[in-house]
GROMACS .gro file of C-alpha atoms in nm:
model
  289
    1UNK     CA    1 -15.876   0.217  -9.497
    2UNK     CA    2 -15.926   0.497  -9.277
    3UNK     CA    3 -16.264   0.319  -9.037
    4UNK     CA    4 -16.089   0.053  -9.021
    5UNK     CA    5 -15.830   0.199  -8.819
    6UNK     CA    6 -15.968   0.413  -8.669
    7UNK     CA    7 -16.187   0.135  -8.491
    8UNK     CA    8 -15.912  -0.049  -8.426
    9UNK     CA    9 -15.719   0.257  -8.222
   10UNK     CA   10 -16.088   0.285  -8.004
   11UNK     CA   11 -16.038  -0.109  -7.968
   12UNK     CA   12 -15.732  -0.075  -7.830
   13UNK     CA   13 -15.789   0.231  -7.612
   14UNK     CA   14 -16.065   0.061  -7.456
   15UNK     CA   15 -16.115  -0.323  -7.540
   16UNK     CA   16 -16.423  -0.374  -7.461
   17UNK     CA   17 -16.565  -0.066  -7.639
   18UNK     CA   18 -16.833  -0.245  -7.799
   19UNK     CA   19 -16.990  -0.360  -7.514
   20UNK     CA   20 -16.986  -0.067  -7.393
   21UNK     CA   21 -17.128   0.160  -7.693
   22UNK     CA   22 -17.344   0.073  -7.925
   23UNK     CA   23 -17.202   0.030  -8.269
   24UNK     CA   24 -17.438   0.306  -8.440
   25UNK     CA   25 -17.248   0.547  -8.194
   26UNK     CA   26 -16.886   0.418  -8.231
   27UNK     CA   27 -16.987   0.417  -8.591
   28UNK     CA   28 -17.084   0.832  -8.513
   29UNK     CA   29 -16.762   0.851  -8.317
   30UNK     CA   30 -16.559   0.753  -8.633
   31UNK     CA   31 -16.738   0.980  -8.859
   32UNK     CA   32 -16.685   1.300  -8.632
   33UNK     CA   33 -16.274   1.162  -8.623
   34UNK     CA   34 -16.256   1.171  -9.005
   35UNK     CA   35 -16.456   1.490  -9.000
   36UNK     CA   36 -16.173   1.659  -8.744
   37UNK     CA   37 -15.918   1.451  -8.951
   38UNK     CA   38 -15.964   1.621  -9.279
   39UNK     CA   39 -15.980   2.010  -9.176
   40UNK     CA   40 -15.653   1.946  -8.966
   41UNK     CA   41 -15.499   1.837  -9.336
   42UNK     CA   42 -15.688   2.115  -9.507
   43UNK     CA   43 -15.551   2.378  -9.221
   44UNK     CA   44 -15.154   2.217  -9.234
   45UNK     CA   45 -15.216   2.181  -9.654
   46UNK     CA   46 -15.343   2.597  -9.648
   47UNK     CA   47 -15.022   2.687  -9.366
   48UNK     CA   48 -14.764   2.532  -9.508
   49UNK     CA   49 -14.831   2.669  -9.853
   50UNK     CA   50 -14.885   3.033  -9.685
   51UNK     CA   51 -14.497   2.984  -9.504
   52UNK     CA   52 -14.400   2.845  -9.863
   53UNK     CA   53 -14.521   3.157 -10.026
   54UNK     CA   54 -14.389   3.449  -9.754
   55UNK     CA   55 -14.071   3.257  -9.801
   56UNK     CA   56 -14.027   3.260 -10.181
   57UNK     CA   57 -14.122   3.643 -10.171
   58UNK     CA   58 -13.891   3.741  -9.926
   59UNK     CA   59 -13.577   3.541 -10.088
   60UNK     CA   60 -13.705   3.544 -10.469
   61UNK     CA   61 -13.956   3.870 -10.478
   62UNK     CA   62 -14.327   3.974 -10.514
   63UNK     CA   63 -14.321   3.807 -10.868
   64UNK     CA   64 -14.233   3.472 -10.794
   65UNK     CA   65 -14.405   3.456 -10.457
   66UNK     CA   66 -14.730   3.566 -10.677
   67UNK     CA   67 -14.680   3.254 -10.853
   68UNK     CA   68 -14.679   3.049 -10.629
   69UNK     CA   69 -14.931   3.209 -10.466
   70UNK     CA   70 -15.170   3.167 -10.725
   71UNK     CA   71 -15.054   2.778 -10.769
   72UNK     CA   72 -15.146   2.776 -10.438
   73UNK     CA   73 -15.473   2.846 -10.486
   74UNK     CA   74 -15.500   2.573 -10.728
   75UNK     CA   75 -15.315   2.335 -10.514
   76UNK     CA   76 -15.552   2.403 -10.224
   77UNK     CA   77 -15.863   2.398 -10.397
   78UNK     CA   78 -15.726   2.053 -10.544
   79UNK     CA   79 -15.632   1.877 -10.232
   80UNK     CA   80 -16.006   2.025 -10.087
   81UNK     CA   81 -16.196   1.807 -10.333
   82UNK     CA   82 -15.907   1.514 -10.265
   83UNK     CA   83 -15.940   1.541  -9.883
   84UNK     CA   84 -16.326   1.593  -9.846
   85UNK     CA   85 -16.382   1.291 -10.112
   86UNK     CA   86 -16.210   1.063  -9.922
   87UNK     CA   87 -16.352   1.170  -9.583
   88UNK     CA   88 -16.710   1.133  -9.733
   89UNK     CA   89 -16.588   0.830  -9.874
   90UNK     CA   90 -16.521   0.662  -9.540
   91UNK     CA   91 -16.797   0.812  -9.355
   92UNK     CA   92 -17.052   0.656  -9.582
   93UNK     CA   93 -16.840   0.328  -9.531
   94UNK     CA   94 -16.836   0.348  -9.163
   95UNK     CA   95 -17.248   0.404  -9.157
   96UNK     CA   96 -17.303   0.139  -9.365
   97UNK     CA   97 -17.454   0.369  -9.687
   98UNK     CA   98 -17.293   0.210  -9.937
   99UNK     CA   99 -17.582   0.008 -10.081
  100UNK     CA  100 -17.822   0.294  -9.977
  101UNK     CA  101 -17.648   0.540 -10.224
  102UNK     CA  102 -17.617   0.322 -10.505
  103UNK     CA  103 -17.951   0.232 -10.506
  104UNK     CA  104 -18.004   0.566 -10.503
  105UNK     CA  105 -17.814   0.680 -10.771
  106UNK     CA  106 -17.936   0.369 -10.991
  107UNK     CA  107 -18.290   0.457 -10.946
  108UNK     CA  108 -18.240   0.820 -10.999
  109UNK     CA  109 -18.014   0.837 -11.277
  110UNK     CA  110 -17.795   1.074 -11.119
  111UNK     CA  111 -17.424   0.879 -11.268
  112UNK     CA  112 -17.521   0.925 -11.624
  113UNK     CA  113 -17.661   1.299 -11.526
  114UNK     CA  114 -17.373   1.386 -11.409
  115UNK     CA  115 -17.186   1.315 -11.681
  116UNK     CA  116 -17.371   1.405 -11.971
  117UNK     CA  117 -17.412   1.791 -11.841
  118UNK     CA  118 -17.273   1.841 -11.526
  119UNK     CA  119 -16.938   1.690 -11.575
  120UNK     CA  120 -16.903   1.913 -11.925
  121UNK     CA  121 -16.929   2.244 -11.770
  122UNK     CA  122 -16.713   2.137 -11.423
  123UNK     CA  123 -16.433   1.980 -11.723
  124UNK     CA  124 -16.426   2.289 -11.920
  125UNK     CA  125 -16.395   2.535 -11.616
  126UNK     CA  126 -16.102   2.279 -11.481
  127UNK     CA  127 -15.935   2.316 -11.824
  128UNK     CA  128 -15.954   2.712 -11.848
  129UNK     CA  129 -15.812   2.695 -11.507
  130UNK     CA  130 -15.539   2.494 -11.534
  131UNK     CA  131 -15.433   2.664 -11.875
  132UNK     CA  132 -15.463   3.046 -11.699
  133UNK     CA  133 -15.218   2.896 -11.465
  134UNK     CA  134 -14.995   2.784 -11.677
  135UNK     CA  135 -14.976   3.050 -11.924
  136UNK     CA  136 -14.941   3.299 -11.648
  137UNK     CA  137 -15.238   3.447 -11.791
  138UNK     CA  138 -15.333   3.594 -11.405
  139UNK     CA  139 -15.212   3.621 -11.033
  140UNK     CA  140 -15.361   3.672 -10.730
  141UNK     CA  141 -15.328   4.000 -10.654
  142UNK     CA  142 -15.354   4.105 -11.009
  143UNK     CA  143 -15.587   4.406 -11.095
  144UNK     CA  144 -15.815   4.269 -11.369
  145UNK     CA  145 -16.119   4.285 -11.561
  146UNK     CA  146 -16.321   3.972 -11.654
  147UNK     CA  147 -16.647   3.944 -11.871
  148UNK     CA  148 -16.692   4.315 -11.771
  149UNK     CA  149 -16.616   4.298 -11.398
  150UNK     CA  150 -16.317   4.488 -11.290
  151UNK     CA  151 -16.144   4.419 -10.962
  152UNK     CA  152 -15.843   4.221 -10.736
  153UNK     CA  153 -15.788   3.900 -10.801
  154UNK     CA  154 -15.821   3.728 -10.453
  155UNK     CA  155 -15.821   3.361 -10.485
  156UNK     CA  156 -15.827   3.108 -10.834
  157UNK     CA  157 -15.943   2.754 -10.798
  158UNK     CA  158 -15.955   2.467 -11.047
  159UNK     CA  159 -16.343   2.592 -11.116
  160UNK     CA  160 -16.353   2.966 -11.010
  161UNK     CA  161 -16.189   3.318 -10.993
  162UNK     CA  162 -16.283   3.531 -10.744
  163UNK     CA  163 -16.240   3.952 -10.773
  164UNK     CA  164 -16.296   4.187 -10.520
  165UNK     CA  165 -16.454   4.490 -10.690
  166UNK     CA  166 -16.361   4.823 -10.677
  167UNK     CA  167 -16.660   4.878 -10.401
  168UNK     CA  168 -16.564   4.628 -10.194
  169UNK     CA  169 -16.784   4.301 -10.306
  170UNK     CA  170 -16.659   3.959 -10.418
  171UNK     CA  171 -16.712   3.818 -10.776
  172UNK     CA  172 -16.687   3.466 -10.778
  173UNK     CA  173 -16.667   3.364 -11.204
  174UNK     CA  174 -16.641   3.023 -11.331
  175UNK     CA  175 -16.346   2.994 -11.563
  176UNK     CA  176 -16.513   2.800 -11.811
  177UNK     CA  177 -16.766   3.179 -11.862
  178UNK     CA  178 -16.423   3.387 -11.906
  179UNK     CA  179 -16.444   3.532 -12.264
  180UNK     CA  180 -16.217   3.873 -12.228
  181UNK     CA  181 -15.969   3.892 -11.938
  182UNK     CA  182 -15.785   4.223 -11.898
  183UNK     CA  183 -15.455   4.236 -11.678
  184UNK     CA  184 -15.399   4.564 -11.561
  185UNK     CA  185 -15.126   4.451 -11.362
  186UNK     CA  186 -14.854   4.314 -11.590
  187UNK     CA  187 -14.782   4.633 -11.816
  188UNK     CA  188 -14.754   4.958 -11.872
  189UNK     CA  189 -15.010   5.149 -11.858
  190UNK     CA  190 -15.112   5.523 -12.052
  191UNK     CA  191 -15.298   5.772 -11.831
  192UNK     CA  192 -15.565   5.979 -12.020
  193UNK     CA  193 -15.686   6.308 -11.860
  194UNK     CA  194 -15.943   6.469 -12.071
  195UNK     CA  195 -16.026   6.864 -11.917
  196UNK     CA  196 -16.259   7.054 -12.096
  197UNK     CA  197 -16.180   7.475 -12.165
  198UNK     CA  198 -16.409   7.753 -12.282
  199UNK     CA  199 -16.392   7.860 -12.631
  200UNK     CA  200 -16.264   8.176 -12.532
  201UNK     CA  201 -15.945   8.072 -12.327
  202UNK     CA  202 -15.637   8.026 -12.499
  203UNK     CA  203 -15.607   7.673 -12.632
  204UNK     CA  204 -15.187   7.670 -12.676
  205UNK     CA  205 -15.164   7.842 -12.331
  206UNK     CA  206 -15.351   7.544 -12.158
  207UNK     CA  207 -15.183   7.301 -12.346
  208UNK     CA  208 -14.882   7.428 -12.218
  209UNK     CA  209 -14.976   7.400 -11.893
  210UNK     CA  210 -15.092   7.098 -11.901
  211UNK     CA  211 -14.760   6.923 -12.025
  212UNK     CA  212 -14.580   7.108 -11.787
  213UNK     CA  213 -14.794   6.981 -11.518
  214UNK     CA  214 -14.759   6.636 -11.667
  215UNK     CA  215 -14.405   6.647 -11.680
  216UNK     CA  216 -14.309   6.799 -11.271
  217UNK     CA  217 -14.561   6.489 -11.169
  218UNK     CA  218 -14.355   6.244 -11.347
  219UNK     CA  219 -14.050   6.390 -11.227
  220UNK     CA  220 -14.193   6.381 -10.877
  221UNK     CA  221 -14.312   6.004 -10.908
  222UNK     CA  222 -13.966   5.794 -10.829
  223UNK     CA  223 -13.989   5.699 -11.210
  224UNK     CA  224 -14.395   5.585 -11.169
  225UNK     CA  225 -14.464   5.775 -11.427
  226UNK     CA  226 -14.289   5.934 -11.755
  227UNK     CA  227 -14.338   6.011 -12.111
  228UNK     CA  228 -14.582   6.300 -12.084
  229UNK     CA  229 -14.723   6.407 -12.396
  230UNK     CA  230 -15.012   6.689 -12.555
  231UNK     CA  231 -15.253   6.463 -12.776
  232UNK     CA  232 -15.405   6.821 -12.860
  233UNK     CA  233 -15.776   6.909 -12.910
  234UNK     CA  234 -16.037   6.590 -12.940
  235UNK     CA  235 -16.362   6.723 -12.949
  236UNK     CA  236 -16.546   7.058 -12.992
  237UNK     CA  237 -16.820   7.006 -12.748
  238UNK     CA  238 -17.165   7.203 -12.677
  239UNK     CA  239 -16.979   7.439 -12.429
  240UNK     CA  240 -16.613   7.320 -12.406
  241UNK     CA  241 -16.322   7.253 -12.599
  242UNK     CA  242 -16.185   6.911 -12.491
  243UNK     CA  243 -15.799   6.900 -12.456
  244UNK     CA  244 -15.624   6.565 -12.403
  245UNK     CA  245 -15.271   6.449 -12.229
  246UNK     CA  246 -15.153   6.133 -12.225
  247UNK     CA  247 -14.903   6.002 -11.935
  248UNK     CA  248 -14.715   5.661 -11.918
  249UNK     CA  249 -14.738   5.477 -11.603
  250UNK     CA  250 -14.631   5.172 -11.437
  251UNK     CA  251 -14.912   4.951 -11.327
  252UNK     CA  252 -15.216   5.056 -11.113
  253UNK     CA  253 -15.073   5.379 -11.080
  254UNK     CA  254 -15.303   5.522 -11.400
  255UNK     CA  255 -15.593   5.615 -11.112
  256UNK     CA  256 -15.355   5.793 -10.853
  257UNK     CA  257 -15.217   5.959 -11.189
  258UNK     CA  258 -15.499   6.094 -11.325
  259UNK     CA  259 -15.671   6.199 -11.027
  260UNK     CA  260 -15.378   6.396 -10.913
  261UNK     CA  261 -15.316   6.561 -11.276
  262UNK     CA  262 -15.667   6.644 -11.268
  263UNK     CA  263 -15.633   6.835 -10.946
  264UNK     CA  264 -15.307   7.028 -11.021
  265UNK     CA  265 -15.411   7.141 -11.367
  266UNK     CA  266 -15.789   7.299 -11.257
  267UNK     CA  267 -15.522   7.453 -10.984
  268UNK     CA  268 -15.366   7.612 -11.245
  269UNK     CA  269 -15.587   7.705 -11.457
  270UNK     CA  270 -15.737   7.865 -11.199
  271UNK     CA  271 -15.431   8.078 -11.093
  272UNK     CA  272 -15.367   8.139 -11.503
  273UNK     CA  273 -15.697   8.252 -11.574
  274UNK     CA  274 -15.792   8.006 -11.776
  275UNK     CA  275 -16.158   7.917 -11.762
  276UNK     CA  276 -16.325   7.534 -11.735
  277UNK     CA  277 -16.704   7.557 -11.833
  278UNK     CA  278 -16.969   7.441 -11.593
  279UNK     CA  279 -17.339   7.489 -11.619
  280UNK     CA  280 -17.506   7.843 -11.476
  281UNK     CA  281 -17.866   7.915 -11.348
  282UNK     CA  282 -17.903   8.243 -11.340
  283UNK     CA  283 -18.271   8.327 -11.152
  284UNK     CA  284 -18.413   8.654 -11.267
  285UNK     CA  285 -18.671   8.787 -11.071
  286UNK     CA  286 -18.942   9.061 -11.270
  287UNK     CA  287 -19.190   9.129 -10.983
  288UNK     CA  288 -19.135   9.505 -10.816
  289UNK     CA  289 -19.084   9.485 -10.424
   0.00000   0.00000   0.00000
């Protein structure tokens, strides 16, 4: 076991070691070494999985290296609950605990606690975990949206995914929760811009304009974007008619898409004369000066 030896490399350093500490504090000693011990395997465990992973990107690409980035994740979240188990493990050996924590747990119930309930929510969020992984159902660095929260996949563990949302905060979700997942990243994607006109422009003339628009930005987009096409009028609203295009995209380029489309086309229908409602308060003022 780990004490063990440990003990005996402070015997042999200094031989008479025991005589000159008390045991309590070369028992303290050994507990700080396996302490030290275990985040110098977590650090070389995380490193040589990061070298693994710029490796396989560079030499196989950013698919691949997303893999096994994300299996990292797994694999490092794994060997965490490995590594710290069997650290705690000998510490509680080495300060003479053990009959102090089963007592403990006998009195208190705590073994069958764990698991009747605790054990059946920590198995189910290992199980959705391990099957995401292998169904390449996500990736770190995937733009997703789970149980309603949209964001970056950052890190996956055997219990948890964690998103960075769109504002900058971290989501950490236990798998076992995950009902609808929604990978952004992985397909296609259409780009919808909706642009309201007044009733009295000229609905084919902005039409027009907006499909040629459409199709200069995906002839401008190194093959981003494509397939630009007039979905025509969708709604009649209170003070606008709605128009509609729809754009293909590669993935996570549907927001730089429809910003930008947004912009040229009010640009244009500016310069054409074509109006875009917005709401007027007009102050009239009755009282002679």
């Amino acid at each position: 076991m780990i004490t063990p030896l440990l003990t005996d490399i402070m015997t042999t350093l200094v031989p008479d070691i025991s005589k000159v500490l008390p045991a309590w504090l070369i028992a303290l000693v050994d507990a700080v070494i396996v302490v030290l011990l275990a985040y110098v395997t977590m650090s070389f465990v995380k490193l040589a999985l990061k070298i693994a992973s710029d490796v396989v990107s560079k030499t196989k690409g950013d698919v691949e290296g997303k893999r096994l980035k994300t299996a990292s994740s797994i694999i490092i979240s794994l060997a965490r609950y490995i590594i710290w188990f069997v650290a705690i493990t000998a510490i509680i050996g080495e300060l003479g605990l053990e009959s102090a924590m089963t007592s403990i747990l006998a009195a208190a119930g705590i073994g069958g606690l764990l698991l009747s309930v605790g054990a059946q929510s920590l198995v189910k969020d290992v199980v959705t975990g391990v099957f995401m992984l292998f169904e390449n159902q996500i990736a770190v660095g995937d733009f997703v949206e789970i149980n309603s929260v949209k964001g970056t996949v950052t890190e996956i563990t055997l219990r948890t995914t964690v998103v960075r949302g769109v504002k900058g905060e971290l989501n950490t979700i236990p798998n076992g929760t995950i009902t609808v997942l929604t990978n952004y990243s992985r397909e296609n994607y259409t780009a919808i811009i909706n642009i309201g006109i007044a009733y009295e422009a000229d609905i084919d003339r902005a039409l027009a304009i907006m499909l040629e628009e459409g199709n200069k930005y995906a002839a401008e987009s190194d093959g981003d974007a494509f397939d630009a096409e007039i979905a025509g009028v969708t709604e009649l609203g209170q003070s606008a008619v709605n128009l509609r295009m729809t754009l293909g995209v590669k993935p996570l380029c549907q927001f730089a898409a429809q910003n930008e489309l947004i912009k040229r086309i009010k640009e244009r229908f500016d310069r054409e004369g074509i109006e875009i409602p917005y709401n007027r308060i007009v102050v009239i003022n009755s009282e002679e000066k």
